[in-house]
């Protein structure tokens, strides 16, 4: 089953305690971010309300006692989009209450998939499918045995470090 628009939002909102994402794409091409990404590349200052809708959602989930987290997979050197995330996106997401860790796979392979997915309450998974340029194609509900997804989550969490630890180890967000 594919999820778009309201169906995706409703599916996402049904988690009761935990939403977790494995984020592996080196770049994401999203029309809503294009202007801010261009600003970042020009060296402009981050707009004051950058990503505020997501931050409000995260604060709401946290107020309800829910957890939202992700592991961001990277390989050095970081892409321009990853540098944008590290400078403009991730710090605000963390301040809003999201748990974000980084897994640097520059010199290793842990057998993780080459696609993103969201896992909800360890019981529902949605695979996010992208074109090579980072444009999302669709969101697909995964049916059947989810054990491999749970194992990928375990591996990613165990091998990753908190965002702040990674940035400090690399000498700042410009890694």
PDB file of N, CA and C in Angstrom, residues 103-151:
ATOM      1  N   UNK A 103      25.582   8.085  12.007  1.00  0.00           N
ATOM      2  CA  UNK A 103      26.342   6.870  11.745  1.00  0.00           C
ATOM      3  C   UNK A 103      27.215   7.123  10.527  1.00  0.00           C
ATOM      4  N   UNK A 104      28.524   7.219  10.751  1.00  0.00           N
ATOM      5  CA  UNK A 104      29.476   7.469   9.673  1.00  0.00           C
ATOM      6  C   UNK A 104      29.940   6.132   9.106  1.00  0.00           C
ATOM      7  N   UNK A 105      29.559   5.881   7.866  1.00  0.00           N
ATOM      8  CA  UNK A 105      29.934   4.636   7.194  1.00  0.00           C
ATOM      9  C   UNK A 105      31.012   4.854   6.133  1.00  0.00           C
ATOM     10  N   UNK A 106      31.804   5.906   6.299  1.00  0.00           N
ATOM     11  CA  UNK A 106      32.850   6.218   5.330  1.00  0.00           C
ATOM     12  C   UNK A 106      33.783   5.035   5.112  1.00  0.00           C
ATOM     13  N   UNK A 107      34.163   4.378   6.180  1.00  0.00           N
ATOM     14  CA  UNK A 107      35.157   3.312   6.067  1.00  0.00           C
ATOM     15  C   UNK A 107      34.623   1.953   6.503  1.00  0.00           C
ATOM     16  N   UNK A 108      33.301   1.786   6.511  1.00  0.00           N
ATOM     17  CA  UNK A 108      32.758   0.490   6.924  1.00  0.00           C
ATOM     18  C   UNK A 108      31.407   0.237   6.272  1.00  0.00           C
ATOM     19  N   UNK A 109      31.015  -1.020   6.314  1.00  0.00           N
ATOM     20  CA  UNK A 109      29.699  -1.442   5.821  1.00  0.00           C
ATOM     21  C   UNK A 109      29.099  -2.343   6.884  1.00  0.00           C
ATOM     22  N   UNK A 110      27.944  -1.968   7.370  1.00  0.00           N
ATOM     23  CA  UNK A 110      27.284  -2.737   8.429  1.00  0.00           C
ATOM     24  C   UNK A 110      26.102  -3.548   7.912  1.00  0.00           C
ATOM     25  N   UNK A 111      25.941  -3.603   6.595  1.00  0.00           N
ATOM     26  CA  UNK A 111      24.847  -4.373   6.029  1.00  0.00           C
ATOM     27  C   UNK A 111      23.494  -3.695   6.131  1.00  0.00           C
ATOM     28  N   UNK A 112      23.496  -2.385   6.314  1.00  0.00           N
ATOM     29  CA  UNK A 112      22.236  -1.641   6.372  1.00  0.00           C
ATOM     30  C   UNK A 112      21.690  -1.431   4.968  1.00  0.00           C
ATOM     31  N   UNK A 113      20.399  -1.203   4.854  1.00  0.00           N
ATOM     32  CA  UNK A 113      19.814  -1.015   3.517  1.00  0.00           C
ATOM     33  C   UNK A 113      20.246   0.310   2.898  1.00  0.00           C
ATOM     34  N   UNK A 114      20.035   0.432   1.594  1.00  0.00           N
ATOM     35  CA  UNK A 114      20.354   1.677   0.896  1.00  0.00           C
ATOM     36  C   UNK A 114      19.094   2.514   0.699  1.00  0.00           C
ATOM     37  N   UNK A 115      18.092   2.275   1.518  1.00  0.00           N
ATOM     38  CA  UNK A 115      16.843   3.036   1.459  1.00  0.00           C
ATOM     39  C   UNK A 115      16.443   3.479   2.867  1.00  0.00           C
ATOM     40  N   UNK A 116      15.654   4.538   2.917  1.00  0.00           N
ATOM     41  CA  UNK A 116      15.147   5.073   4.178  1.00  0.00           C
ATOM     42  C   UNK A 116      13.883   4.333   4.590  1.00  0.00           C
ATOM     43  N   UNK A 117      13.631   4.334   5.869  1.00  0.00           N
ATOM     44  CA  UNK A 117      12.342   3.849   6.354  1.00  0.00           C
ATOM     45  C   UNK A 117      12.008   4.472   7.701  1.00  0.00           C
ATOM     46  N   UNK A 118      10.730   4.554   7.963  1.00  0.00           N
ATOM     47  CA  UNK A 118      10.195   4.920   9.279  1.00  0.00           C
ATOM     48  C   UNK A 118       9.670   3.643   9.918  1.00  0.00           C
ATOM     49  N   UNK A 119       9.927   3.485  11.218  1.00  0.00           N
ATOM     50  CA  UNK A 119       9.363   2.384  12.000  1.00  0.00           C
ATOM     51  C   UNK A 119       8.549   2.990  13.133  1.00  0.00           C
ATOM     52  N   UNK A 120       7.325   2.503  13.281  1.00  0.00           N
ATOM     53  CA  UNK A 120       6.422   3.021  14.299  1.00  0.00           C
ATOM     54  C   UNK A 120       6.120   1.931  15.316  1.00  0.00           C
ATOM     55  N   UNK A 121       6.450   2.201  16.580  1.00  0.00           N
ATOM     56  CA  UNK A 121       6.150   1.282  17.682  1.00  0.00           C
ATOM     57  C   UNK A 121       6.689  -0.130  17.437  1.00  0.00           C
ATOM     58  N   UNK A 122       7.763  -0.225  16.661  1.00  0.00           N
ATOM     59  CA  UNK A 122       8.384  -1.512  16.323  1.00  0.00           C
ATOM     60  C   UNK A 122       7.398  -2.467  15.638  1.00  0.00           C
ATOM     61  N   UNK A 123       6.257  -1.942  15.181  1.00  0.00           N
ATOM     62  CA  UNK A 123       5.206  -2.814  14.655  1.00  0.00           C
ATOM     63  C   UNK A 123       4.758  -2.466  13.232  1.00  0.00           C
ATOM     64  N   UNK A 124       5.069  -1.250  12.782  1.00  0.00           N
ATOM     65  CA  UNK A 124       4.672  -0.827  11.431  1.00  0.00           C
ATOM     66  C   UNK A 124       5.869  -0.144  10.790  1.00  0.00           C
ATOM     67  N   UNK A 125       6.096  -0.449   9.515  1.00  0.00           N
ATOM     68  CA  UNK A 125       7.228   0.137   8.791  1.00  0.00           C
ATOM     69  C   UNK A 125       6.736   0.715   7.474  1.00  0.00           C
ATOM     70  N   UNK A 126       7.285   1.884   7.150  1.00  0.00           N
ATOM     71  CA  UNK A 126       7.035   2.515   5.857  1.00  0.00           C
ATOM     72  C   UNK A 126       8.385   2.759   5.198  1.00  0.00           C
ATOM     73  N   UNK A 127       8.559   2.164   4.031  1.00  0.00           N
ATOM     74  CA  UNK A 127       9.780   2.360   3.248  1.00  0.00           C
ATOM     75  C   UNK A 127       9.596   3.618   2.408  1.00  0.00           C
ATOM     76  N   UNK A 128      10.635   4.452   2.380  1.00  0.00           N
ATOM     77  CA  UNK A 128      10.626   5.681   1.596  1.00  0.00           C
ATOM     78  C   UNK A 128      11.496   5.444   0.369  1.00  0.00           C
ATOM     79  N   UNK A 129      10.908   5.579  -0.800  1.00  0.00           N
ATOM     80  CA  UNK A 129      11.615   5.300  -2.048  1.00  0.00           C
ATOM     81  C   UNK A 129      11.976   6.610  -2.749  1.00  0.00           C
ATOM     82  N   UNK A 130      13.236   6.695  -3.203  1.00  0.00           N
ATOM     83  CA  UNK A 130      13.771   7.914  -3.812  1.00  0.00           C
ATOM     84  C   UNK A 130      14.416   7.617  -5.153  1.00  0.00           C
ATOM     85  N   UNK A 131      14.425   8.624  -6.008  1.00  0.00           N
ATOM     86  CA  UNK A 131      15.219   8.585  -7.236  1.00  0.00           C
ATOM     87  C   UNK A 131      16.672   8.886  -6.850  1.00  0.00           C
ATOM     88  N   UNK A 132      17.618   8.604  -7.735  1.00  0.00           N
ATOM     89  CA  UNK A 132      19.021   8.895  -7.424  1.00  0.00           C
ATOM     90  C   UNK A 132      19.300  10.364  -7.076  1.00  0.00           C
ATOM     91  N   UNK A 133      18.476  11.298  -7.594  1.00  0.00           N
ATOM     92  CA  UNK A 133      18.706  12.715  -7.295  1.00  0.00           C
ATOM     93  C   UNK A 133      18.113  13.136  -5.947  1.00  0.00           C
ATOM     94  N   UNK A 134      17.515  12.191  -5.209  1.00  0.00           N
ATOM     95  CA  UNK A 134      16.958  12.513  -3.898  1.00  0.00           C
ATOM     96  C   UNK A 134      15.492  12.909  -3.904  1.00  0.00           C
ATOM     97  N   UNK A 135      14.842  12.822  -5.047  1.00  0.00           N
ATOM     98  CA  UNK A 135      13.414  13.120  -5.130  1.00  0.00           C
ATOM     99  C   UNK A 135      12.633  11.896  -4.661  1.00  0.00           C
ATOM    100  N   UNK A 136      11.722  12.109  -3.717  1.00  0.00           N
ATOM    101  CA  UNK A 136      10.934  10.980  -3.228  1.00  0.00           C
ATOM    102  C   UNK A 136       9.946  10.512  -4.293  1.00  0.00           C
ATOM    103  N   UNK A 137       9.914   9.200  -4.498  1.00  0.00           N
ATOM    104  CA  UNK A 137       9.009   8.588  -5.453  1.00  0.00           C
ATOM    105  C   UNK A 137       7.696   8.237  -4.762  1.00  0.00           C
ATOM    106  N   UNK A 138       7.812   7.557  -3.609  1.00  0.00           N
ATOM    107  CA  UNK A 138       6.612   7.177  -2.866  1.00  0.00           C
ATOM    108  C   UNK A 138       6.972   6.692  -1.468  1.00  0.00           C
ATOM    109  N   UNK A 139       5.928   6.424  -0.681  1.00  0.00           N
ATOM    110  CA  UNK A 139       6.041   5.829   0.646  1.00  0.00           C
ATOM    111  C   UNK A 139       5.239   4.540   0.607  1.00  0.00           C
ATOM    112  N   UNK A 140       5.862   3.461   1.010  1.00  0.00           N
ATOM    113  CA  UNK A 140       5.271   2.137   0.829  1.00  0.00           C
ATOM    114  C   UNK A 140       5.191   1.402   2.169  1.00  0.00           C
ATOM    115  N   UNK A 141       3.993   1.010   2.579  1.00  0.00           N
ATOM    116  CA  UNK A 141       3.820   0.231   3.799  1.00  0.00           C
ATOM    117  C   UNK A 141       4.421  -1.150   3.575  1.00  0.00           C
ATOM    118  N   UNK A 142       5.254  -1.582   4.516  1.00  0.00           N
ATOM    119  CA  UNK A 142       5.894  -2.890   4.424  1.00  0.00           C
ATOM    120  C   UNK A 142       4.998  -3.914   5.125  1.00  0.00           C
ATOM    121  N   UNK A 143       4.652  -4.950   4.408  1.00  0.00           N
ATOM    122  CA  UNK A 143       3.851  -6.038   4.966  1.00  0.00           C
ATOM    123  C   UNK A 143       4.762  -7.212   5.315  1.00  0.00           C
ATOM    124  N   UNK A 144       4.306  -8.042   6.218  1.00  0.00           N
ATOM    125  CA  UNK A 144       5.049  -9.260   6.531  1.00  0.00           C
ATOM    126  C   UNK A 144       5.967  -9.098   7.722  1.00  0.00           C
ATOM    127  N   UNK A 145       6.982  -9.941   7.751  1.00  0.00           N
ATOM    128  CA  UNK A 145       7.922 -10.010   8.866  1.00  0.00           C
ATOM    129  C   UNK A 145       8.791  -8.752   8.911  1.00  0.00           C
ATOM    130  N   UNK A 146       8.807  -8.100  10.051  1.00  0.00           N
ATOM    131  CA  UNK A 146       9.575  -6.862  10.210  1.00  0.00           C
ATOM    132  C   UNK A 146      10.885  -7.078  10.964  1.00  0.00           C
ATOM    133  N   UNK A 147      11.251  -8.325  11.216  1.00  0.00           N
ATOM    134  CA  UNK A 147      12.452  -8.587  12.010  1.00  0.00           C
ATOM    135  C   UNK A 147      13.708  -7.961  11.419  1.00  0.00           C
ATOM    136  N   UNK A 148      13.874  -7.998  10.099  1.00  0.00           N
ATOM    137  CA  UNK A 148      15.073  -7.420   9.494  1.00  0.00           C
ATOM    138  C   UNK A 148      15.116  -5.913   9.735  1.00  0.00           C
ATOM    139  N   UNK A 149      13.975  -5.242   9.744  1.00  0.00           N
ATOM    140  CA  UNK A 149      13.934  -3.808  10.023  1.00  0.00           C
ATOM    141  C   UNK A 149      14.301  -3.526  11.481  1.00  0.00           C
ATOM    142  N   UNK A 150      13.825  -4.347  12.375  1.00  0.00           N
ATOM    143  CA  UNK A 150      14.184  -4.193  13.794  1.00  0.00           C
ATOM    144  C   UNK A 150      15.685  -4.395  13.987  1.00  0.00           C
ATOM    145  N   UNK A 151      16.248  -5.354  13.258  1.00  0.00           N
ATOM    146  CA  UNK A 151      17.688  -5.612  13.353  1.00  0.00           C
ATOM    147  C   UNK A 151      18.474  -4.437  12.771  1.00  0.00           C
TER     148      UNK A 151
END
